[in-house]
Short mmCIF file of C-alpha atoms in Angstrom, two decimals:
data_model
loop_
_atom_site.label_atom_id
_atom_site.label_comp_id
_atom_site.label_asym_id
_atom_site.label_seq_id
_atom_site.Cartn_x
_atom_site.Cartn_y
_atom_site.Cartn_z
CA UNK A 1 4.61 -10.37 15.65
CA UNK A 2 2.62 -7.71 14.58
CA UNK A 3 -0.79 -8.62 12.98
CA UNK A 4 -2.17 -7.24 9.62
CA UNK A 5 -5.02 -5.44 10.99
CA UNK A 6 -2.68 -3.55 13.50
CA UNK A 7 -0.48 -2.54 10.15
CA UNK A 8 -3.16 -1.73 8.08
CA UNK A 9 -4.77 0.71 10.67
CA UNK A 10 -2.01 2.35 11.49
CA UNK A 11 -0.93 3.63 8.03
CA UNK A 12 -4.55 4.49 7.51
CA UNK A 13 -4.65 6.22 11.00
CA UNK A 14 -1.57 7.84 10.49
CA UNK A 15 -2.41 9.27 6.88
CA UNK A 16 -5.96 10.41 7.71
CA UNK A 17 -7.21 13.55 9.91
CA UNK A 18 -7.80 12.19 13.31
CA UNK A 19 -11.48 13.31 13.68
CA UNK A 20 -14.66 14.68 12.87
CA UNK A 21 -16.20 17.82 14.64
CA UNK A 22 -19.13 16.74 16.73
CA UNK A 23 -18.95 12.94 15.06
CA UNK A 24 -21.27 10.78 17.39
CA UNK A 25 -18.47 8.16 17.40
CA UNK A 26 -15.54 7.84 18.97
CA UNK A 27 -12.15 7.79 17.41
CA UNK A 28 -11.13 4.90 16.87
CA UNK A 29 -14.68 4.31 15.37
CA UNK A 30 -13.71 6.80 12.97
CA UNK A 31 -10.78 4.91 11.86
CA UNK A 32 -12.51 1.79 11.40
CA UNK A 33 -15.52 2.99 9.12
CA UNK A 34 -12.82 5.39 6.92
CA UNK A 35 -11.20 1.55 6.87
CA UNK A 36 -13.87 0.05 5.77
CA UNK A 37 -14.49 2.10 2.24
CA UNK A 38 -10.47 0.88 1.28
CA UNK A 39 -9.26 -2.47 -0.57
CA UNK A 40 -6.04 -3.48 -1.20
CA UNK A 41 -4.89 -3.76 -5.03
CA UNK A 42 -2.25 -6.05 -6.74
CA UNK A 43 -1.52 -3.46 -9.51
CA UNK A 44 1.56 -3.09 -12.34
CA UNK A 45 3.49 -0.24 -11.84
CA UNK A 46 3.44 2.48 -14.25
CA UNK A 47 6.93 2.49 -16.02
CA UNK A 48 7.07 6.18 -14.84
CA UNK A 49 8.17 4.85 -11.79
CA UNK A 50 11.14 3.03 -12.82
CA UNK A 51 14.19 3.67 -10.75
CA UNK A 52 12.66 5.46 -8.21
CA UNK A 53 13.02 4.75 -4.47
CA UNK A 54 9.96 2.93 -3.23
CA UNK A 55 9.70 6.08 -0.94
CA UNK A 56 9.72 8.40 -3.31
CA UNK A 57 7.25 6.42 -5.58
CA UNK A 58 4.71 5.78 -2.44
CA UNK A 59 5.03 9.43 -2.06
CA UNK A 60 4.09 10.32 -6.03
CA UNK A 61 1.51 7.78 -5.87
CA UNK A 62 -0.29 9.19 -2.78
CA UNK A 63 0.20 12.95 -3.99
CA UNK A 64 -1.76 12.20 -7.27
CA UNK A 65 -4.05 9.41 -6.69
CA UNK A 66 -4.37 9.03 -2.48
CA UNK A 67 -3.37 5.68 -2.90
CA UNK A 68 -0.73 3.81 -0.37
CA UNK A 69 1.75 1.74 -1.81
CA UNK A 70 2.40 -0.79 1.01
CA UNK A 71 4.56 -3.52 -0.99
CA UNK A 72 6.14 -4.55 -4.19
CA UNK A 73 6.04 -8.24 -5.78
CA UNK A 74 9.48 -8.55 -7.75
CA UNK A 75 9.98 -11.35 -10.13
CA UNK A 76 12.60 -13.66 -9.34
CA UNK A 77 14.85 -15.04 -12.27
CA UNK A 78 14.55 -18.65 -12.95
CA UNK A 79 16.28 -21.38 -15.02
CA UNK A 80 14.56 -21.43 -18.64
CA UNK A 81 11.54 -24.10 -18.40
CA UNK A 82 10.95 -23.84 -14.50
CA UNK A 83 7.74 -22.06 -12.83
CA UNK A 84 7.90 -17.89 -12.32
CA UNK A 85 9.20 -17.45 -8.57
CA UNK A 86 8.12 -14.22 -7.09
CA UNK A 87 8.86 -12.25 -3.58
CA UNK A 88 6.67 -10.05 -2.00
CA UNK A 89 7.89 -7.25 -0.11
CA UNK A 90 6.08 -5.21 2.45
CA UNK A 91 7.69 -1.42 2.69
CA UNK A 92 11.25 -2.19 1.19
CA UNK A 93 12.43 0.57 2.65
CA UNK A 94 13.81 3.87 1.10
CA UNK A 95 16.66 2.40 -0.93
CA UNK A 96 14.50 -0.17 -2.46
CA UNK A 97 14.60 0.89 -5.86
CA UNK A 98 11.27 0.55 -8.43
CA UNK A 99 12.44 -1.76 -11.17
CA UNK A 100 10.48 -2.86 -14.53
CA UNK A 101 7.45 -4.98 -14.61
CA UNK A 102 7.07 -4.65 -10.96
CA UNK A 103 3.88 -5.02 -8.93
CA UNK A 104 2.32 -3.30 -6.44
CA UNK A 105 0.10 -3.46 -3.01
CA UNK A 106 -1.96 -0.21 -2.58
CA UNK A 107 -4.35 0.70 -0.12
CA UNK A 108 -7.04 2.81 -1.88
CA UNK A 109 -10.65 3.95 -1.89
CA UNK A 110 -12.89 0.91 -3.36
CA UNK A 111 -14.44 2.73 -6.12
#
């Protein structure tokens, strides 16, 4: 089982330019302190993205904003009078398409 931590980092690491010139810390140092200035978001998604893939809408997202969608929440349909059931999804995968009143998990800058 992979942990969250291990996840998280690597998307950042893997997303971000490996190191400073003539940075007094090391690496992986690096990674953790550009870590430390992101939060994770439970936003709607715009209805612009609609019917497109989840990779193709984690790659519009990053291109405009530099956010990282990392999940969806999708809203299950219930019987009329019961509680709203939902289902999270952590990188659907690239036929995973957007659909309305979706939610999403990004990874961004905490400003």
């Amino acid at each position: 089982q992979v942990s969250p931590f291990v996840l998280f980092s690597s998307l950042w690491s893997s997303s971000t330019p490996r190191s400073v010139p003539h940075s007094p810390f090391l690496p992986w140092e690096e990674d953790y302190y550009r870590g430390c200035s992101q939060e994770i978001y439970h936003v709607p998604l715009s209805p612009r993205l609609t019917g497109c893939t989840f990779t193709a809408a984690a790659g519009y997202v990053y291109k405009l904003f530099g956010a990282m969608i990392i999940g969806v929440e999708r809203f299950k349909k219930q019987k009329v009078g019961s509680l709203p059931q939902t289902q999270v999804l952590l990188n659907p995968g690239p036929r995973f398409i957007i659909k309305p009143d979706m939610h999403g998990f990004l990874i961004c800058q905490n400003e």
